[in-house]
Short mmCIF file of C-alpha atoms in Angstrom, two decimals:
data_model
loop_
_atom_site.label_atom_id
_atom_site.label_comp_id
_atom_site.label_asym_id
_atom_site.label_seq_id
_atom_site.Cartn_x
_atom_site.Cartn_y
_atom_site.Cartn_z
CA MET A 40 216.65 83.61 173.79
CA GLY A 41 213.50 86.07 175.05
CA ALA A 42 211.36 85.53 177.70
CA GLN A 43 208.31 85.04 175.64
CA GLN A 44 210.62 82.59 173.19
CA VAL A 45 211.58 80.13 176.45
CA ARG A 46 208.17 80.50 177.71
CA GLU A 47 206.65 79.18 174.58
CA ARG A 48 209.59 76.17 174.30
CA PHE A 49 208.75 75.37 178.14
CA ALA A 50 204.87 75.04 177.21
CA GLU A 51 206.48 72.27 173.94
CA LEU A 52 208.38 70.29 176.67
CA TYR A 53 205.77 69.88 179.15
CA GLY A 54 202.42 70.00 177.65
CA ALA A 55 202.19 73.40 179.61
CA GLU A 56 202.23 76.80 180.45
CA PRO A 57 204.87 77.86 182.85
CA GLU A 58 203.85 79.61 185.89
CA GLY A 59 206.47 82.28 185.33
CA VAL A 60 209.60 83.25 183.68
CA TRP A 61 212.62 84.22 185.30
CA ALA A 62 216.14 85.78 184.49
CA ALA A 63 219.08 86.45 186.34
CA PRO A 64 222.78 87.70 184.69
CA GLY A 65 226.38 86.66 184.45
CA ARG A 66 228.65 89.11 185.94
CA VAL A 67 231.96 90.92 184.79
CA ASN A 68 233.78 91.33 188.19
CA LEU A 69 235.52 95.19 188.07
CA ILE A 70 238.01 94.86 190.52
CA GLY A 71 238.61 91.87 193.47
CA GLU A 72 239.17 88.85 192.61
CA HIS A 73 239.68 86.34 194.75
CA THR A 74 239.43 87.92 197.86
CA ASP A 75 235.35 86.99 198.40
CA TYR A 76 237.44 83.45 199.85
CA ASN A 77 238.86 85.16 202.41
CA ASP A 78 236.11 87.11 203.64
CA GLY A 79 237.56 90.57 201.87
CA PHE A 80 236.35 93.20 199.65
CA VAL A 81 234.67 91.98 195.88
CA MET A 82 233.06 94.61 193.37
CA PRO A 83 231.33 93.25 190.70
CA PHE A 84 228.73 94.13 188.66
CA ALA A 85 225.48 92.56 186.34
CA LEU A 86 226.09 91.81 182.82
CA PRO A 87 222.96 92.35 180.20
CA HIS A 88 223.92 88.97 179.40
CA ARG A 89 221.58 86.62 181.37
CA ALA A 90 220.29 83.12 182.28
CA THR A 91 215.87 82.81 181.74
CA ALA A 92 214.65 79.99 183.36
CA ALA A 93 210.87 79.04 182.84
CA VAL A 94 209.30 77.36 185.72
CA SER A 95 206.18 75.37 187.13
CA ARG A 96 205.67 73.82 190.20
CA ARG A 97 205.45 69.99 190.95
CA THR A 98 203.58 67.72 194.37
CA ASP A 99 205.08 64.24 192.87
CA GLY A 100 208.86 65.29 194.51
CA VAL A 101 210.09 65.03 191.05
CA LEU A 102 212.72 67.39 189.05
CA ARG A 103 212.48 67.88 185.32
CA LEU A 104 215.36 70.05 184.39
CA HIS A 105 216.04 71.08 180.49
CA SER A 106 218.62 73.48 178.57
CA ALA A 107 217.96 75.18 175.01
CA ASP A 108 221.77 74.87 175.27
CA ALA A 109 222.75 71.49 175.79
CA GLU A 110 221.93 68.69 173.52
CA GLY A 111 219.37 65.88 175.01
CA PRO A 112 216.11 65.28 176.07
CA VAL A 113 214.39 66.49 179.79
CA VAL A 114 216.77 65.15 182.59
CA GLU A 115 214.45 63.83 185.49
CA LEU A 116 215.43 63.40 189.04
CA SER A 117 214.18 62.33 192.12
CA LEU A 118 214.60 64.72 195.01
CA ASP A 119 214.82 62.26 197.56
CA ALA A 120 217.80 60.97 195.51
CA LEU A 121 219.53 64.51 194.69
CA ALA A 122 222.86 64.07 196.38
CA PRO A 123 226.56 65.85 196.33
CA GLN A 124 228.75 65.79 193.28
CA SER A 125 226.86 62.67 191.94
CA ASP A 126 226.10 65.11 188.82
CA GLU A 127 228.83 66.25 186.43
CA ASN A 128 226.77 67.29 184.14
CA TRP A 129 225.19 71.33 183.75
CA THR A 130 222.20 69.38 185.56
CA ALA A 131 224.10 69.74 188.59
CA TYR A 132 223.68 73.56 189.26
CA PRO A 133 220.00 74.02 188.93
CA ALA A 134 219.62 70.09 190.39
CA GLY A 135 222.02 71.37 193.58
CA VAL A 136 220.09 74.65 194.18
CA VAL A 137 217.15 72.66 194.48
CA TRP A 138 218.80 70.11 197.15
CA ALA A 139 220.35 73.24 199.06
CA LEU A 140 217.23 75.06 199.41
CA ARG A 141 215.54 71.18 200.71
CA GLU A 142 219.12 70.88 203.48
CA ALA A 143 217.96 73.89 204.58
CA GLY A 144 214.68 72.93 205.57
CA HIS A 145 212.53 74.38 202.48
CA ALA A 146 209.45 72.17 201.88
CA ILE A 147 210.05 71.71 197.84
CA THR A 148 207.97 68.60 196.58
CA GLY A 149 209.43 68.98 192.17
CA ALA A 150 209.55 71.76 189.83
CA ASP A 151 209.65 71.52 185.67
CA VAL A 152 212.63 73.86 184.66
CA HIS A 153 213.72 74.26 181.28
CA LEU A 154 216.84 77.43 180.82
CA ALA A 155 218.19 79.27 178.14
CA SER A 156 221.59 81.26 178.80
CA THR A 157 223.33 84.11 176.84
CA VAL A 158 226.30 84.10 179.27
CA PRO A 159 229.22 82.72 177.56
CA THR A 160 230.46 79.73 179.49
CA GLY A 161 233.81 79.09 180.70
CA ALA A 162 234.70 82.80 179.88
CA GLY A 163 234.93 84.11 183.73
CA LEU A 164 231.64 85.42 183.46
CA SER A 165 229.39 83.97 186.15
CA SER A 166 227.59 81.16 184.04
CA SER A 167 227.20 78.74 186.63
CA ALA A 168 225.78 82.03 188.88
CA ALA A 169 223.50 83.07 186.95
CA LEU A 170 221.73 79.38 186.65
CA GLU A 171 221.92 78.62 190.04
CA VAL A 172 220.27 82.18 191.03
CA VAL A 173 217.97 82.30 188.26
CA VAL A 174 216.31 78.69 189.91
CA ALA A 175 216.79 79.99 193.19
CA LEU A 176 214.78 83.18 192.82
CA ALA A 177 211.99 81.52 190.68
CA LEU A 178 210.97 78.79 193.57
CA ASN A 179 211.47 81.04 196.02
CA ASP A 180 208.84 83.43 194.69
CA LEU A 181 206.67 80.01 193.73
CA TYR A 182 206.77 78.21 196.55
CA ASP A 183 206.55 81.36 198.86
CA LEU A 184 209.91 80.93 201.11
CA GLY A 185 210.18 84.46 201.75
CA LEU A 186 214.36 84.40 201.33
CA GLN A 187 215.70 87.89 200.99
CA ARG A 188 218.44 88.12 198.01
CA TRP A 189 221.86 87.84 200.50
CA GLN A 190 220.05 84.31 202.17
CA LEU A 191 219.37 83.14 197.93
CA ALA A 192 222.88 84.09 197.34
CA ARG A 193 224.27 82.15 200.07
CA LEU A 194 222.08 78.61 199.01
CA CYS A 195 223.17 79.30 195.64
CA GLN A 196 227.12 79.11 196.49
CA ARG A 197 226.07 76.32 199.14
CA ALA A 198 225.02 74.36 195.98
CA GLU A 199 228.66 74.79 193.92
CA ASN A 200 230.65 74.60 196.84
CA VAL A 201 228.65 71.22 198.30
CA TYR A 202 226.96 69.57 195.55
CA VAL A 203 228.82 70.94 192.63
CA GLY A 204 231.92 70.27 194.27
CA ALA A 205 233.53 73.67 193.17
CA PRO A 206 235.53 75.67 196.56
CA THR A 207 233.80 79.11 195.25
CA GLY A 208 233.19 82.24 197.38
CA ILE A 209 230.14 84.07 197.62
CA MET A 210 230.40 87.20 195.26
CA ASP A 211 229.16 85.22 192.01
CA GLN A 212 225.64 84.31 193.13
CA THR A 213 225.73 87.75 195.38
CA ALA A 214 226.24 89.78 191.91
CA SER A 215 223.56 87.73 190.10
CA ALA A 216 220.92 88.25 192.87
CA CYS A 217 221.89 91.88 193.95
CA CYS A 218 223.26 94.25 191.35
CA GLU A 219 221.26 97.25 190.24
CA SER A 220 221.49 98.90 186.59
CA GLY A 221 224.14 101.71 186.56
CA HIS A 222 226.20 100.30 189.24
CA ALA A 223 228.53 98.10 190.75
CA LEU A 224 228.16 96.86 193.79
CA PHE A 225 230.57 96.81 196.40
CA LEU A 226 230.43 93.97 198.56
CA ASP A 227 232.41 92.81 202.33
CA THR A 228 232.42 89.28 201.90
CA ARG A 229 232.38 88.75 205.88
CA ASP A 230 228.79 90.32 206.34
CA LEU A 231 227.13 90.27 203.30
CA SER A 232 227.06 94.49 203.77
CA GLN A 233 226.59 95.91 200.21
CA GLN A 234 226.89 99.31 198.52
CA GLN A 235 225.80 100.59 195.33
CA ILE A 236 228.27 102.67 193.49
CA PRO A 237 227.01 104.34 190.18
CA PHE A 238 229.30 103.31 187.99
CA ASP A 239 227.79 104.74 184.42
CA LEU A 240 230.66 104.96 181.99
CA ALA A 241 228.36 106.53 178.87
CA ALA A 242 227.81 109.20 181.10
CA GLU A 243 231.49 110.63 181.12
CA GLY A 244 232.65 109.10 177.51
CA LEU A 245 233.80 105.79 178.28
CA ARG A 246 233.52 102.30 178.00
CA LEU A 247 234.32 98.75 179.86
CA LEU A 248 235.27 96.46 176.85
CA VAL A 249 235.05 92.53 177.82
CA VAL A 250 237.71 90.23 175.82
CA ASP A 251 236.84 86.67 176.26
CA THR A 252 240.12 85.00 174.92
CA GLN A 253 237.97 81.74 174.00
CA VAL A 254 240.24 79.36 176.83
CA LYS A 255 238.03 77.83 178.63
CA HIS A 256 238.40 77.81 182.87
CA ALA A 257 236.45 75.36 184.86
CA HIS A 258 235.75 76.64 188.90
CA SER A 259 236.34 72.74 189.88
CA GLY A 260 239.56 72.26 188.91
CA GLY A 261 242.39 71.40 191.09
CA GLU A 262 244.41 75.23 190.68
CA TYR A 263 241.72 76.72 191.75
CA GLY A 264 241.63 74.58 195.40
CA LYS A 265 244.95 75.14 195.55
CA ARG A 266 244.82 78.67 195.55
CA ARG A 267 241.77 78.64 198.25
CA ALA A 268 243.70 76.32 200.51
CA GLY A 269 247.27 78.47 200.65
CA CYS A 270 245.40 80.98 201.29
CA GLU A 271 243.74 79.32 204.08
CA LYS A 272 247.55 77.90 204.95
CA GLY A 273 248.80 81.67 205.08
CA ALA A 274 245.79 83.17 207.07
CA ALA A 275 246.23 79.46 209.87
CA LEU A 276 250.63 80.72 210.00
CA LEU A 277 249.79 84.22 210.50
CA GLY A 278 247.14 83.66 213.27
CA VAL A 279 244.78 85.36 212.13
CA ASP A 280 240.38 83.97 210.67
CA ALA A 281 240.68 85.31 207.20
CA LEU A 282 243.49 87.11 204.60
CA ARG A 283 240.77 90.22 205.00
CA ASP A 284 242.13 90.21 209.03
CA ILE A 285 245.47 91.28 207.62
CA ALA A 286 245.80 94.88 207.77
CA TYR A 287 247.60 96.85 204.27
CA ALA A 288 249.85 98.94 206.94
CA ASP A 289 250.91 95.61 208.50
CA LEU A 290 251.08 93.61 205.12
CA ASP A 291 255.20 93.53 204.89
CA ALA A 292 255.40 92.49 208.50
CA ALA A 293 252.78 90.05 208.07
CA LEU A 294 255.24 88.92 205.14
CA ALA A 295 258.08 88.63 206.88
CA ARG A 296 256.59 86.20 209.53
CA LEU A 297 256.19 83.11 206.82
CA GLY A 298 259.43 82.55 206.43
CA ASP A 299 260.53 80.43 203.50
CA GLU A 300 256.75 79.98 202.46
CA ASP A 301 257.31 81.01 199.35
CA GLU A 302 254.03 80.34 197.28
CA VAL A 303 252.00 81.29 200.48
CA ARG A 304 253.40 84.60 200.53
CA ARG A 305 252.94 85.54 197.21
CA LEU A 306 249.27 84.26 197.58
CA VAL A 307 249.10 86.26 200.95
CA ARG A 308 250.03 89.58 198.88
CA HIS A 309 247.76 89.13 196.76
CA VAL A 310 244.89 89.59 198.59
CA VAL A 311 245.49 92.16 201.02
CA THR A 312 247.06 94.20 198.17
CA GLU A 313 243.81 93.24 195.87
CA ASP A 314 241.34 94.17 199.08
CA GLN A 315 242.99 97.71 199.33
CA ARG A 316 242.92 98.05 195.48
CA VAL A 317 239.02 97.60 195.82
CA GLU A 318 239.03 100.65 198.20
CA ARG A 319 240.61 102.49 196.13
CA VAL A 320 238.49 102.06 193.30
CA VAL A 321 235.21 102.56 195.31
CA ALA A 322 237.09 106.01 196.24
CA LEU A 323 238.26 107.09 193.22
CA LEU A 324 234.61 106.24 191.93
CA ARG A 325 232.48 107.63 194.48
CA ALA A 326 234.60 111.08 194.08
CA GLY A 327 233.96 110.85 190.12
CA GLU A 328 237.46 110.31 188.96
CA THR A 329 236.73 107.33 186.74
CA ARG A 330 239.01 107.39 185.04
CA SER A 331 241.83 107.20 187.47
CA ILE A 332 240.41 103.18 188.43
CA GLY A 333 242.39 102.46 185.00
CA PRO A 334 246.01 101.98 186.35
CA VAL A 335 244.54 100.28 189.40
CA LEU A 336 242.89 97.48 187.06
CA THR A 337 246.01 97.35 185.92
CA GLU A 338 247.92 96.56 188.83
CA GLY A 339 245.94 94.52 189.75
CA HIS A 340 246.43 91.99 186.64
CA ALA A 341 249.95 92.40 187.29
CA SER A 342 249.36 90.84 191.10
CA LEU A 343 247.40 87.89 189.24
CA ARG A 344 249.56 87.30 187.19
CA ASP A 345 252.64 87.35 189.15
CA ASP A 346 251.73 86.53 192.59
CA PHE A 347 248.44 84.60 192.24
CA ARG A 348 249.76 82.86 189.04
CA ILE A 349 246.38 82.32 187.77
CA SER A 350 246.96 84.03 184.10
CA CYS A 351 247.69 82.13 180.62
CA PRO A 352 249.54 83.81 177.75
CA GLU A 353 245.93 84.54 175.61
CA LEU A 354 244.91 87.11 178.65
CA ASP A 355 248.44 89.22 179.15
CA LEU A 356 247.96 89.34 175.43
CA VAL A 357 245.06 91.17 176.07
CA VAL A 358 246.41 93.56 178.45
CA ASP A 359 249.72 93.99 177.33
CA THR A 360 247.75 94.54 173.73
CA ALA A 361 245.25 97.19 175.04
CA LEU A 362 247.57 99.45 177.40
CA ALA A 363 249.86 99.33 174.03
CA ASN A 364 246.84 101.13 172.54
CA GLY A 365 245.46 104.10 174.73
CA ALA A 366 243.59 101.74 177.36
CA LEU A 367 243.11 103.32 180.18
CA GLY A 368 244.17 100.09 182.04
CA ALA A 369 243.04 96.64 181.67
CA ARG A 370 243.52 92.58 183.18
CA MET A 371 241.77 89.72 183.85
CA THR A 372 238.39 89.04 184.97
CA GLY A 373 237.24 86.34 187.27
CA GLY A 374 238.40 83.11 188.24
CA GLY A 375 241.61 82.93 186.08
CA PHE A 376 243.45 80.03 183.94
CA GLY A 377 241.92 81.29 180.94
CA GLY A 378 238.39 83.16 180.26
CA SER A 379 238.01 86.66 180.18
CA ALA A 380 240.13 90.42 180.36
CA ILE A 381 238.06 93.86 181.05
CA VAL A 382 239.50 97.14 179.00
CA LEU A 383 239.04 100.49 180.53
CA ALA A 384 238.74 102.79 177.52
CA GLU A 385 237.40 106.41 175.80
CA ALA A 386 234.63 105.45 174.30
CA THR A 387 235.97 107.11 171.04
CA ASP A 388 238.96 103.92 171.06
CA VAL A 389 236.75 100.99 171.26
CA ASP A 390 236.99 100.35 167.77
CA THR A 391 241.08 100.45 167.36
CA LEU A 392 241.29 98.38 170.84
CA THR A 393 239.00 95.91 169.32
CA LYS A 394 241.06 95.41 166.10
CA ALA A 395 244.44 95.50 167.87
CA ALA A 396 243.33 92.44 170.20
CA GLU A 397 241.95 90.66 167.36
CA GLU A 398 245.02 91.14 165.08
CA ALA A 399 247.03 90.14 168.06
CA PHE A 400 245.87 86.88 168.30
CA ALA A 401 245.87 86.59 164.89
CA ALA A 402 249.60 87.03 164.88
CA ALA A 403 249.54 84.76 167.87
CA GLY A 404 248.07 81.42 166.68
CA PHE A 405 244.99 81.74 168.87
CA THR A 406 241.12 81.95 168.71
CA ALA A 407 239.53 84.81 167.38
CA PRO A 408 238.68 86.67 170.85
CA ARG A 409 235.06 87.69 171.21
CA VAL A 410 234.71 91.24 172.11
CA PHE A 411 231.78 93.61 173.97
CA GLU A 412 230.56 95.57 175.33
CA ALA A 413 229.99 95.38 179.54
CA VAL A 414 227.02 97.60 180.26
CA PRO A 415 226.04 97.69 184.07
CA SER A 416 223.05 96.18 184.30
CA ALA A 417 219.64 94.99 186.22
CA GLY A 418 220.20 91.47 189.18
CA ALA A 419 217.51 88.65 189.05
CA ARG A 420 213.69 89.41 188.24
CA GLN A 421 210.86 87.73 187.12
CA VAL A 422 210.19 88.29 183.62
CA ASN A 423 207.06 87.14 182.25
#
């Protein structure tokens, strides 16, 4: 749905034109999975798929929310009644942002919001972060809060962690807020320093496909939280603030110190090796060796499958099928337990790989996957 359609629907719902229309994208994470809450490195880029919001201010302490993607009328909430984990619906994401802004001392007095999103939900492409960031940016602009993009990302993460109750890291919100077209974002999640790394696949005759397995996942589910708790346990046992502090060269010695903590050992091994994979991908892209990142992506999938244990049969089938049909590399992306995989391929192989994935899913009795090209796109911005 385009910005003008969102604007027109807002006027129908609320009886007046919105003060503006904003958009924030979903993201694909190229490499660096489950490293963000371990103070590590990540490398996402923004998708052309985005959440769009028409927004106006109110002065009566009321928040009114409506989504083109959810059945039902306008939802009306009192700002003073907003409370963490009081809402299990989609409205928790934009309401959580308003709550987080007010908790941080910003004088938000209300808003009317109409949302529409083209980011697939449950596909590991950060549909929730897109909702959060688009509302945060709109309110930042309308209320002249003067917050930087990284500050908005932090507030959106707080909304998701505390208000929604999902223990996610900072990557998704930062990607949605800060990515640039034609680049991947090399983000240090400890100090939030950012480097925009050129990532123009089309210029090199390459494509990155997203294969949405249609297996839905939910970050607020228990398994994600268990992995995070296990990583925190590993850091505590090793006497460091976060697993980021374990150098790759010291990994074997660190694993030996964990004794019979087999599950924690696997989690630690994944995080430390994944941070190193991010650094390898950055170095290869800077050297102009884009094709050479393929095997690194595939290594990442094996680690997520075998050590972090968050893959599923559908994701493994995508990766195995892609590699068997000429892909340069492939891995699951996102939080795991479903969602999407990414496939790095020569442009000339896209049709073959798409057909192979569809046929493999049909043969396995799985729901047909959704396959589309991931184009590194712009971050959040006002569009109308």
